[in-house]
PDB file of C-alpha atoms in Angstrom:
ATOM      1  CA  MET A 137      -2.883  -0.974  -6.822  1.00 51.00           C
ATOM      2  CA  SER A 138      -5.360  -3.704  -6.002  1.00 54.00           C
ATOM      3  CA  LYS A 139      -4.066  -7.292  -5.179  1.00 53.00           C
ATOM      4  CA  LYS A 140      -5.583  -8.719  -8.313  1.00 58.00           C
ATOM      5  CA  LYS A 141      -3.762  -6.165 -10.466  1.00 60.00           C
ATOM      6  CA  ILE A 142      -0.525  -6.908  -8.813  1.00 54.00           C
ATOM      7  CA  GLU A 143      -1.130 -10.616  -9.616  1.00 55.00           C
ATOM      8  CA  ARG A 144      -1.969  -9.920 -13.093  1.00 59.00           C
ATOM      9  CA  ARG A 145       1.147  -7.906 -13.702  1.00 58.00           C
ATOM     10  CA  LEU A 146       3.662 -10.200 -11.888  1.00 53.00           C
ATOM     11  CA  GLU A 147       4.445 -12.009 -15.157  1.00 54.00           C
ATOM     12  CA  GLU A 148       5.043  -8.762 -16.977  1.00 57.00           C
ATOM     13  CA  LEU A 149       7.549  -7.410 -14.421  1.00 52.00           C
ATOM     14  CA  GLU A 150      11.235  -7.143 -15.418  1.00 56.00           C
ATOM     15  CA  PRO A 151      14.304  -5.442 -13.655  1.00 52.00           C
ATOM     16  CA  ARG A 152      14.978  -2.225 -15.097  1.00 53.00           C
ATOM     17  CA  ASP A 153      18.409  -0.580 -15.250  1.00 53.00           C
ATOM     18  CA  ASP A 154      17.036   3.109 -15.406  1.00 51.00           C
ATOM     19  CA  ASP A 155      15.143   2.810 -12.188  1.00 54.00           C
ATOM     20  CA  ASP A 156      16.314   5.298  -9.627  1.00 56.00           C
ATOM     21  CA  GLY A 157      15.322   3.401  -6.578  1.00 54.00           C
ATOM     22  CA  PRO A 158      14.742  -0.302  -5.444  1.00 50.00           C
ATOM     23  CA  PRO A 159      11.497  -1.888  -6.426  1.00 53.00           C
ATOM     24  CA  ILE A 160       8.699  -1.736  -3.984  1.00 52.00           C
ATOM     25  CA  MET A 161       6.719  -4.735  -2.764  1.00 52.00           C
ATOM     26  CA  ILE A 162       3.230  -4.025  -1.205  1.00 50.00           C
ATOM     27  CA  GLN A 163       2.172  -6.019   1.992  1.00 48.00           C
ATOM     28  CA  MET A 164      -1.534  -6.447   1.699  1.00 45.00           C
ATOM     29  CA  THR A 165      -2.857  -6.230   5.287  1.00 46.00           C
ATOM     30  CA  HIS A 166      -6.109  -5.411   6.989  1.00 48.00           C
ATOM     31  CA  PHE A 167      -7.258  -4.354  10.406  1.00 49.00           C
ATOM     32  CA  ASP A 168      -9.131  -6.601  12.754  1.00 50.00           C
ATOM     33  CA  HIS A 169      -9.365  -6.135  16.580  1.00 50.00           C
ATOM     34  CA  GLU A 170      -9.484  -9.619  17.927  1.00 54.00           C
ATOM     35  CA  GLY A 171     -12.142 -10.920  15.571  1.00 54.00           C
ATOM     36  CA  GLN A 172     -14.184  -7.739  15.901  1.00 56.00           C
ATOM     37  CA  TYR A 173     -14.581  -5.570  12.786  1.00 54.00           C
ATOM     38  CA  PRO A 174     -13.214  -2.043  13.108  1.00 57.00           C
ATOM     39  CA  THR A 175     -14.561   1.343  11.850  1.00 61.00           C
ATOM     40  CA  VAL A 176     -12.504   3.699   9.612  1.00 62.00           C
ATOM     41  CA  ASP A 177     -12.165   5.886  12.848  1.00 65.00           C
ATOM     42  CA  GLU A 178     -10.536   3.284  14.843  1.00 64.00           C
ATOM     43  CA  SER A 179      -7.580   3.170  12.133  1.00 62.00           C
ATOM     44  CA  PRO A 180      -4.450   4.561  13.391  1.00 60.00           C
ATOM     45  CA  HIS A 181      -4.643   6.827  10.240  1.00 62.00           C
ATOM     46  CA  PRO A 182      -8.276   7.303   9.221  1.00 64.00           C
ATOM     47  CA  GLU A 183      -7.424   9.795   6.365  1.00 63.00           C
ATOM     48  CA  LEU A 184      -5.386   6.921   4.693  1.00 63.00           C
ATOM     49  CA  THR A 185      -8.025   4.356   5.249  1.00 63.00           C
ATOM     50  CA  VAL A 186     -10.637   2.992   3.114  1.00 58.00           C
ATOM     51  CA  GLN A 187     -13.420   0.531   3.338  1.00 53.00           C
ATOM     52  CA  GLN A 188     -12.429  -2.844   1.730  1.00 48.00           C
ATOM     53  CA  PHE A 189     -14.509  -3.976  -1.301  1.00 43.00           C
ATOM     54  CA  PRO A 190     -17.477  -5.823   0.247  1.00 42.00           C
ATOM     55  CA  GLU A 191     -17.178  -8.856  -1.947  1.00 41.00           C
ATOM     56  CA  GLN A 192     -13.635  -9.441  -0.698  1.00 43.00           C
ATOM     57  CA  ARG A 193     -13.497  -9.018   3.020  1.00 44.00           C
ATOM     58  CA  PRO A 194     -16.926  -7.557   4.463  1.00 42.00           C
ATOM     59  CA  LYS A 195     -16.478  -4.931   7.057  1.00 47.00           C
ATOM     60  CA  SER A 196     -12.542  -4.918   6.854  1.00 47.00           C
ATOM     61  CA  LEU A 197     -10.385  -1.879   6.296  1.00 52.00           C
ATOM     62  CA  VAL A 198      -7.183  -1.425   4.414  1.00 54.00           C
ATOM     63  CA  ILE A 199      -4.681   1.382   4.272  1.00 55.00           C
ATOM     64  CA  ALA A 200      -4.867   3.206   0.899  1.00 57.00           C
ATOM     65  CA  VAL A 201      -1.361   2.936  -0.131  1.00 56.00           C
ATOM     66  CA  PRO A 202      -0.029   4.468  -3.354  1.00 53.00           C
ATOM     67  CA  ASN A 203      -0.126   2.445  -6.637  1.00 47.00           C
ATOM     68  CA  MET A 204       3.551   1.290  -6.794  1.00 46.00           C
ATOM     69  CA  LEU A 205       5.760  -1.157  -8.641  1.00 43.00           C
ATOM     70  CA  ALA A 206       5.721  -4.616  -7.015  1.00 43.00           C
ATOM     71  CA  GLU A 207       8.661  -6.885  -7.688  1.00 44.00           C
ATOM     72  CA  PRO A 208       8.609  -9.583  -5.071  1.00 47.00           C
ATOM     73  CA  TYR A 209      10.868 -12.097  -6.845  1.00 45.00           C
ATOM     74  CA  CYS A 210      13.744 -10.121  -7.842  1.00 47.00           C
ATOM     75  CA  ASN A 211      17.215 -10.401  -6.488  1.00 48.00           C
ATOM     76  CA  GLN A 212      17.887  -6.791  -5.670  1.00 47.00           C
ATOM     77  CA  PRO A 213      16.881  -4.981  -2.531  1.00 48.00           C
ATOM     78  CA  HIS A 214      13.200  -4.129  -2.082  1.00 50.00           C
ATOM     79  CA  LEU A 215      11.153  -1.883   0.028  1.00 55.00           C
ATOM     80  CA  THR A 216       8.102  -3.555   1.758  1.00 59.00           C
ATOM     81  CA  VAL A 217       5.175  -1.207   2.421  1.00 62.00           C
ATOM     82  CA  ALA A 218       3.122  -2.143   5.443  1.00 60.00           C
ATOM     83  CA  THR A 219       0.199  -0.576   7.217  1.00 59.00           C
ATOM     84  CA  CYS A 220       0.860   1.968  10.122  1.00 59.00           C
ATOM     85  CA  ASP A 221      -0.758  -0.386  12.533  1.00 55.00           C
ATOM     86  CA  THR A 222       1.407  -3.487  11.973  1.00 55.00           C
ATOM     87  CA  VAL A 223       4.784  -2.373  10.684  1.00 54.00           C
ATOM     88  CA  GLY A 224       6.610  -2.455  14.015  1.00 55.00           C
ATOM     89  CA  LYS A 225       5.164  -5.706  15.029  1.00 52.00           C
ATOM     90  CA  HIS A 226       6.467  -8.065  12.286  1.00 53.00           C
ATOM     91  CA  THR A 227       9.897  -6.993  11.439  1.00 57.00           C
ATOM     92  CA  PRO A 228      12.436  -9.634  12.224  1.00 60.00           C
ATOM     93  CA  GLU A 229      15.713  -8.542  13.763  1.00 65.00           C
ATOM     94  CA  GLY A 230      18.717  -8.660  11.492  1.00 65.00           C
ATOM     95  CA  ILE A 231      16.846  -7.292   8.386  1.00 62.00           C
ATOM     96  CA  PRO A 232      19.060  -4.584   6.744  1.00 60.00           C
ATOM     97  CA  GLU A 233      17.498  -1.044   7.022  1.00 59.00           C
ATOM     98  CA  GLU A 234      16.892  -0.733   3.213  1.00 56.00           C
ATOM     99  CA  ASN A 235      14.787  -3.822   3.443  1.00 57.00           C
ATOM    100  CA  ALA A 236      12.672  -2.921   6.466  1.00 61.00           C
ATOM    101  CA  PRO A 237       8.981  -2.142   6.205  1.00 62.00           C
ATOM    102  CA  VAL A 238       7.910   1.488   5.816  1.00 65.00           C
ATOM    103  CA  PRO A 239       4.560   2.635   7.045  1.00 65.00           C
ATOM    104  CA  ALA A 240       2.003   3.694   4.376  1.00 64.00           C
ATOM    105  CA  CYS A 241       1.638   7.131   6.070  1.00 65.00           C
ATOM    106  CA  GLU A 242       5.259   7.900   5.372  1.00 66.00           C
ATOM    107  CA  LEU A 243       4.897   7.089   1.769  1.00 67.00           C
ATOM    108  CA  TRP A 244       1.937   9.448   1.572  1.00 66.00           C
ATOM    109  CA  GLU A 245       3.739  12.253   3.207  1.00 67.00           C
ATOM    110  CA  ALA A 246       6.548  12.008   0.626  1.00 70.00           C
ATOM    111  CA  LEU A 247       4.152  12.489  -2.453  1.00 75.00           C
ATOM    112  CA  ASP A 248       3.907  15.934  -4.011  1.00 80.00           C
ATOM    113  CA  GLU A 249       0.792  17.570  -5.574  1.00 85.00           C
ATOM    114  CA  ALA A 250       1.194  15.868  -8.994  1.00 85.00           C
ATOM    115  CA  ASP A 251       1.864  12.509  -7.482  1.00 81.00           C
ATOM    116  CA  LEU A 252      -1.375  12.845  -5.715  1.00 82.00           C
ATOM    117  CA  GLU A 253      -3.326  13.985  -8.731  1.00 86.00           C
ATOM    118  CA  ARG A 254      -1.917  11.011 -10.702  1.00 83.00           C
ATOM    119  CA  GLU A 255      -2.833   8.680  -7.797  1.00 81.00           C
ATOM    120  CA  LYS A 256      -6.374   9.753  -7.835  1.00 84.00           C
ATOM    121  CA  GLU A 257      -6.647   9.374 -11.705  1.00 85.00           C
ATOM    122  CA  ILE A 258      -5.233   5.874 -11.411  1.00 81.00           C
ATOM    123  CA  ARG A 259      -7.696   4.904  -8.653  1.00 79.00           C
ATOM    124  CA  GLU A 260     -10.700   6.452 -10.687  1.00 86.00           C
ATOM    125  CA  GLU A 261      -9.632   4.489 -13.820  1.00 84.00           C
ATOM    126  CA  ASN A 262      -9.489   1.195 -11.810  1.00 79.00           C
ATOM    127  CA  GLY A 263     -12.632   1.881 -10.109  1.00 81.00           C
ATOM    128  CA  GLU A 264     -10.948   1.808  -6.665  1.00 78.00           C
ATOM    129  CA  PRO A 265     -12.235   3.802  -3.555  1.00 76.00           C
ATOM    130  CA  ILE A 266     -10.900   7.164  -3.318  1.00 80.00           C
ATOM    131  CA  PRO A 267      -9.527   7.990   0.186  1.00 75.00           C
ATOM    132  CA  GLU A 268     -10.448  11.196   1.883  1.00 75.00           C
ATOM    133  CA  LEU A 269      -6.827  12.457   1.455  1.00 74.00           C
ATOM    134  CA  LEU A 270      -7.297  12.485  -2.298  1.00 81.00           C
ATOM    135  CA  ALA A 271     -10.630  13.958  -2.576  1.00 84.00           C
ATOM    136  CA  GLU A 272      -9.528  17.534  -3.179  1.00 87.00           C
ATOM    137  CA  TYR A 273      -7.566  16.481  -6.248  1.00 85.00           C
TER     138      TYR A 273
END
């Protein structure tokens, strides 16, 4: 889900009693190597990495995380999704394990075939880049 789409949907979000798991908050991050622009090959997980939209951050990269529910302002526990490159660097001590960031690569590995097909459909509908991982679907 793009940052703009998350921002547009924030006002519509309401806690749901029927949700099996905690809501997910996506942490929008990008790679930069001390001011130098990286290539997709320099990403720790190139298969999950897409070139960012040129009009947003030229020559920057983002991990292509699945489209998920974002509820950053709720009072219940939430799961923060972070890039594989930064997840271990910015986790303050004392955060309960259920609230700790999870690398985007772990989320991809947890998706089944139907999830991946739906993910590709959503990205195509939104005009978002299709990462190499989804190309075969």
